[in-house]
Short mmCIF file of C-alpha atoms and ligand atoms in Angstrom, two decimals:
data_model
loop_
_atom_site.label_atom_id
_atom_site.label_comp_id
_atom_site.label_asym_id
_atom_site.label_seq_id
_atom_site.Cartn_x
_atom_site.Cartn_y
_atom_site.Cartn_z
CA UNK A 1 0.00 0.00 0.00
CA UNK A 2 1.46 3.36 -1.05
CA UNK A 3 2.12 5.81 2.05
CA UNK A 4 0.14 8.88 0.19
CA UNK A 5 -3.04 9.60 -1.54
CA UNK A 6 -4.17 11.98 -4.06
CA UNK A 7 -7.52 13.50 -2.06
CA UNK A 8 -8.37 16.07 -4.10
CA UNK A 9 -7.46 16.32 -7.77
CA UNK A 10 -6.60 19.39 -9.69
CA UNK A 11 -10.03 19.22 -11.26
CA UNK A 12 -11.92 19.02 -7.88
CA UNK A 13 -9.88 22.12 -6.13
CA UNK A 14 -10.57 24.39 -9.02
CA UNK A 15 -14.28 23.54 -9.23
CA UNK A 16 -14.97 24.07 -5.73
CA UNK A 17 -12.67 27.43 -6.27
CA UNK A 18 -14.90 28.27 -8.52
CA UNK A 19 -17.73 28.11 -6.88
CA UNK A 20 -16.11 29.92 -3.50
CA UNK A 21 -15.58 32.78 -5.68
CA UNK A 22 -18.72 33.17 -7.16
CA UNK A 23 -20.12 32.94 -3.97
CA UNK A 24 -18.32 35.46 -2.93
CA UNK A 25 -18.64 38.07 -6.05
CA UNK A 26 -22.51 37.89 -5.36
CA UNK A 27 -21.98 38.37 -1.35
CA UNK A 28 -19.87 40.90 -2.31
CA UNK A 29 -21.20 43.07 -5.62
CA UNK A 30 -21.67 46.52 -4.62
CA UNK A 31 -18.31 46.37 -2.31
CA UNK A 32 -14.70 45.82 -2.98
CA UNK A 33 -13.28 43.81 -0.51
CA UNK A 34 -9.38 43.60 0.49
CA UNK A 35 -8.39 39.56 0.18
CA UNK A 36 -5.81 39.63 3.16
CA UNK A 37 -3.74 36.13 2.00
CA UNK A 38 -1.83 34.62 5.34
CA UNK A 39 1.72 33.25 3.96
CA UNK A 40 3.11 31.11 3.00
CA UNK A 41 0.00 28.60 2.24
CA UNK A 42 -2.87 30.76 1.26
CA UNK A 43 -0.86 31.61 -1.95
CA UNK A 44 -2.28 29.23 -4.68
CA UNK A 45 -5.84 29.73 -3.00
CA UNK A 46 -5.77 33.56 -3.18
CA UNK A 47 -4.30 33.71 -6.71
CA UNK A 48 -6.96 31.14 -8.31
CA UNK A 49 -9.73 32.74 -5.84
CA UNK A 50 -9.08 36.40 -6.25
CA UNK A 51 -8.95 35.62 -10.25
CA UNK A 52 -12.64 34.52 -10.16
CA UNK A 53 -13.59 38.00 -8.60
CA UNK A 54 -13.68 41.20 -9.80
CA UNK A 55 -10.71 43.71 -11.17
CA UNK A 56 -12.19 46.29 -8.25
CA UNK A 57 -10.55 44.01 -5.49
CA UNK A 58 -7.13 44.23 -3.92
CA UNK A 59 -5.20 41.75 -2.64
CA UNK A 60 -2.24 41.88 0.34
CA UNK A 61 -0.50 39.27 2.95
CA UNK A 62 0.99 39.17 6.40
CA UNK A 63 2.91 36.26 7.83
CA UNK A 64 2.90 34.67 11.51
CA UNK A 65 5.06 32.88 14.00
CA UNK A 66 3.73 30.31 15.95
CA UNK A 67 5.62 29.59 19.04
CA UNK A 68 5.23 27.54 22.40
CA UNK A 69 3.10 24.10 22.53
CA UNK A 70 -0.39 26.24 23.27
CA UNK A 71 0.04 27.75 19.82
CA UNK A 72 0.58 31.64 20.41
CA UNK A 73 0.64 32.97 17.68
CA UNK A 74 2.43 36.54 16.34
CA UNK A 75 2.77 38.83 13.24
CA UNK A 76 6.05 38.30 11.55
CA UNK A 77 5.70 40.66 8.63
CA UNK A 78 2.58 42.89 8.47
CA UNK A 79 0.60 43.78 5.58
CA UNK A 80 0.39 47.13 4.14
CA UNK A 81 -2.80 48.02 3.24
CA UNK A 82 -5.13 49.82 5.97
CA UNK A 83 -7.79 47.84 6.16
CA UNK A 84 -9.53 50.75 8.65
CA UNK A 85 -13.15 51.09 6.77
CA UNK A 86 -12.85 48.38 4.07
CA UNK A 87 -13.98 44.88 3.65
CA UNK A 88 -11.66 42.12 4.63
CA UNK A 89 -11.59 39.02 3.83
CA UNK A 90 -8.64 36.85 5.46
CA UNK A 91 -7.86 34.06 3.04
CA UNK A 92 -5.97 30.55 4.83
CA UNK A 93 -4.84 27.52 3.44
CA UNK A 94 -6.18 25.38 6.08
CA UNK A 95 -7.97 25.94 9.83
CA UNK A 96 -6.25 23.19 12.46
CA UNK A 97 -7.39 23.86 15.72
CA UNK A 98 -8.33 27.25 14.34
CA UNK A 99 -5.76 29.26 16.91
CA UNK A 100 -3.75 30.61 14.30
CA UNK A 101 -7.24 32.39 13.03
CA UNK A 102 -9.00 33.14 16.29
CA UNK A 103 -6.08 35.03 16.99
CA UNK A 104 -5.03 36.87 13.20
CA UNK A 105 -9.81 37.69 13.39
CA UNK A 106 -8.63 39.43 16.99
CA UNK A 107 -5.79 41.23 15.75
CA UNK A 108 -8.03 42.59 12.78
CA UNK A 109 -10.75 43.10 14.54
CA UNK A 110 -8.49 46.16 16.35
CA UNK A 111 -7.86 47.74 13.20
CA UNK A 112 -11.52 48.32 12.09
CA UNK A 113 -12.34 46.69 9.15
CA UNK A 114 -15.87 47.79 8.01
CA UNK A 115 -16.59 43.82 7.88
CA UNK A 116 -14.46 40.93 8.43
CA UNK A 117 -15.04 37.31 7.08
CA UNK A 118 -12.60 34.15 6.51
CA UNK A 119 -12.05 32.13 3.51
CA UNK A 120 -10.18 28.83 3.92
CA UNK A 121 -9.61 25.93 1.20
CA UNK A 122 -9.57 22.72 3.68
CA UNK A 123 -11.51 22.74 7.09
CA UNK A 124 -10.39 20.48 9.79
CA UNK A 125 -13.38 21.00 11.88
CA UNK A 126 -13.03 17.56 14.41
CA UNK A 127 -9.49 18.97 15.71
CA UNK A 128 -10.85 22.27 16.60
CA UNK A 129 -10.00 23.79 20.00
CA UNK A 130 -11.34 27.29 18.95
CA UNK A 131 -14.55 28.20 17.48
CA UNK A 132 -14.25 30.75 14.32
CA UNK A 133 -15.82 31.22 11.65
CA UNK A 134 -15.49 29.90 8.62
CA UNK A 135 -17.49 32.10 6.15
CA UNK A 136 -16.42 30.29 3.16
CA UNK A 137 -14.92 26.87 3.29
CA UNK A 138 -13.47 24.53 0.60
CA UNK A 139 -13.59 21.09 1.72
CA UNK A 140 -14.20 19.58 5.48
CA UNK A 141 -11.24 16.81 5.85
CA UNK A 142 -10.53 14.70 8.55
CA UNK A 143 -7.36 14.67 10.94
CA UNK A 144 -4.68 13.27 8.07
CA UNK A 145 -1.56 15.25 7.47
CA UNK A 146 -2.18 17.22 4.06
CA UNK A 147 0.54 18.19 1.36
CA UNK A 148 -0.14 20.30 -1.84
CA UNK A 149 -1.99 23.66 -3.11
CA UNK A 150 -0.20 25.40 -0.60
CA UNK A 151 0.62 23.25 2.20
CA UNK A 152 4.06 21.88 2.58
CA UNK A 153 6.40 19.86 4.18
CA UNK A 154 9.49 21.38 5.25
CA UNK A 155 8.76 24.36 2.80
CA UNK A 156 8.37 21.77 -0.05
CA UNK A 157 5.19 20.76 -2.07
CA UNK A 158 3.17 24.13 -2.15
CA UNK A 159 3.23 23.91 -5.86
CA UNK A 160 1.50 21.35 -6.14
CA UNK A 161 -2.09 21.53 -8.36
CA UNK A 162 -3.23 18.83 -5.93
CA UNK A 163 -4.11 17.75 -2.88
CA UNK A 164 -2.24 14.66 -1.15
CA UNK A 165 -2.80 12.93 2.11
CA UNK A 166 0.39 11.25 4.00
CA UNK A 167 -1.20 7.77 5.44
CA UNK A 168 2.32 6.49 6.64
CA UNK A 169 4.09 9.56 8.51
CA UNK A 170 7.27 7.28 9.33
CA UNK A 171 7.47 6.00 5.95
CA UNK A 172 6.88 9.17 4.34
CA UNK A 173 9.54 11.27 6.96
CA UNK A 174 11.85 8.51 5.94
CA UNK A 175 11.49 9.23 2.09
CA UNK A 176 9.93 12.35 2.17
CA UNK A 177 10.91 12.37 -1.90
CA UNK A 178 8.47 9.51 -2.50
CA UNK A 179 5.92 12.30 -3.40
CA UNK A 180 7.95 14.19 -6.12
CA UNK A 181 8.46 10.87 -7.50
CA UNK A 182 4.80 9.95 -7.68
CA UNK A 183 3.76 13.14 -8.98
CA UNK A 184 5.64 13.46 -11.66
CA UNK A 185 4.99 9.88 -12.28
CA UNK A 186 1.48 11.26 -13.81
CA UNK A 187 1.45 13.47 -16.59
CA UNK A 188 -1.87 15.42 -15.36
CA UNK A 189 -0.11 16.66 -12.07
CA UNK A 190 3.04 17.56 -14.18
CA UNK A 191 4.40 21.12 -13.14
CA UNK A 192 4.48 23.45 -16.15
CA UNK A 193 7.75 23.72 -18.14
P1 5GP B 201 -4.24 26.08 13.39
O1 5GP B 201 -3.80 27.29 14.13
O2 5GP B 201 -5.62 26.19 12.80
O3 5GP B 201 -4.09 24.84 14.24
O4 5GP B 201 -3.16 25.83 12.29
C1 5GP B 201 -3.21 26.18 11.01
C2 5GP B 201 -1.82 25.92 10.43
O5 5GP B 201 -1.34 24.59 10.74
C3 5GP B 201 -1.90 25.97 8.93
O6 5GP B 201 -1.75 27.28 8.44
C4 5GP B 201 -0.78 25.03 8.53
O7 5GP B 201 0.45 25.73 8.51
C5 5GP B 201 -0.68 24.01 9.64
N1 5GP B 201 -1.38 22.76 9.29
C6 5GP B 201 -2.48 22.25 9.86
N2 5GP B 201 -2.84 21.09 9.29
C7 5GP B 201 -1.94 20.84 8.31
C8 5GP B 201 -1.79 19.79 7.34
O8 5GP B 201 -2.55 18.83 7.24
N3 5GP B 201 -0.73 19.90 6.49
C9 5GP B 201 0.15 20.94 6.52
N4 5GP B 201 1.14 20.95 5.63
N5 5GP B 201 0.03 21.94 7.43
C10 5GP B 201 -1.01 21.91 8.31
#
């Protein structure tokens, strides 16, 4: 049995994409809201989201530190719009336990945004430890370690069109290779020359 699985193909993420954003243009018509992409993961997201919405809408990023076991969570380089009167919407790869959020949502909330809602891709909503919410969400997964469309391993994998899941962690830190290999083993999943 192979150690990883494809989850969520290419096709799947930018269908559901799709329909986040037009979700969103219709939520949003008569304002132009500030997509506010947290970094490093929320990259692929925000640039296929943000190209389903309209030319009127700007887009910036901020990055965090986590540190300590509870999960505190700081700024480490701020965005640079004001965000003081406009509509925000924070844009994540994925929501864990939902601290790194909670606490970016509180950090907004001081700067005040005329609204403030959150866009992630993947929702782990069973390892949750706080409640936010999730105004527009991808795809609920379960408690598997995710790789692809922004989320990495060791800075690694982001690029990928796809979503994988790791079933063997050991195996997988062992080789952690063993997914460039099977990517590239299939032609659809092939990175662009
Ligand atoms: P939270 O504060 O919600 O627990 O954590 C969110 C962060 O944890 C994400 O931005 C991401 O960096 C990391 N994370 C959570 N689950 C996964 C996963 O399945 N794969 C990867 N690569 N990172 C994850």
């Amino acid at each position: 049995m192979s150690s990883l699985t494809e989850v969520l193909s290419a096709e799947a993420i930018a269908a559901r994409v799709g329909e986040l954003g037009r979700s969103i243009a219709a939520d949003y018509a008569n304002r132009d809201p500030v997509l506010l992409g947290v970094l490093n993961g929320a990259v692929p997201f925000l640039a296929d989201l943000s190209r389903r919405l309209s030319p009127q809408i700007e887009i910036d990023f901020l990055s965090l530190t986590r540190f300590g076991t509870e999960g505190r969570v700081g700024i480490k380089v701020d965005s640079a719009t004001s965000i003081a009167g406009r509509h925000v919407i924070v844009v994540e790869d994925i929501v864990d336990t939902g601290l790194t959020l909670s606490y970016l949502l509180g950090l907004l909330e001081t700067r005040n945004p005329e609204s403030l809602a959150t866009a992630t891709l993947i929702d782990k909503t069973t390892r949750r430890i706080v409640d936010v919410e999730l105004k527009y969400r991808g795809f609920e997964v379960g408690d598997e370690f995710l790789l692809g469309y922004g989320l990495d391993w060791n800075g690694r994998y982001r690029n990928l069109r796809s979503l994988w899941a790791v079933l063997d962690l050991a195996a997988f830190q062992a080789d952690p290779d063993m997914l460039a290999r099977e990517v590239f083993r299939r032609t659809a999943d092939r990175l662009d020359p």
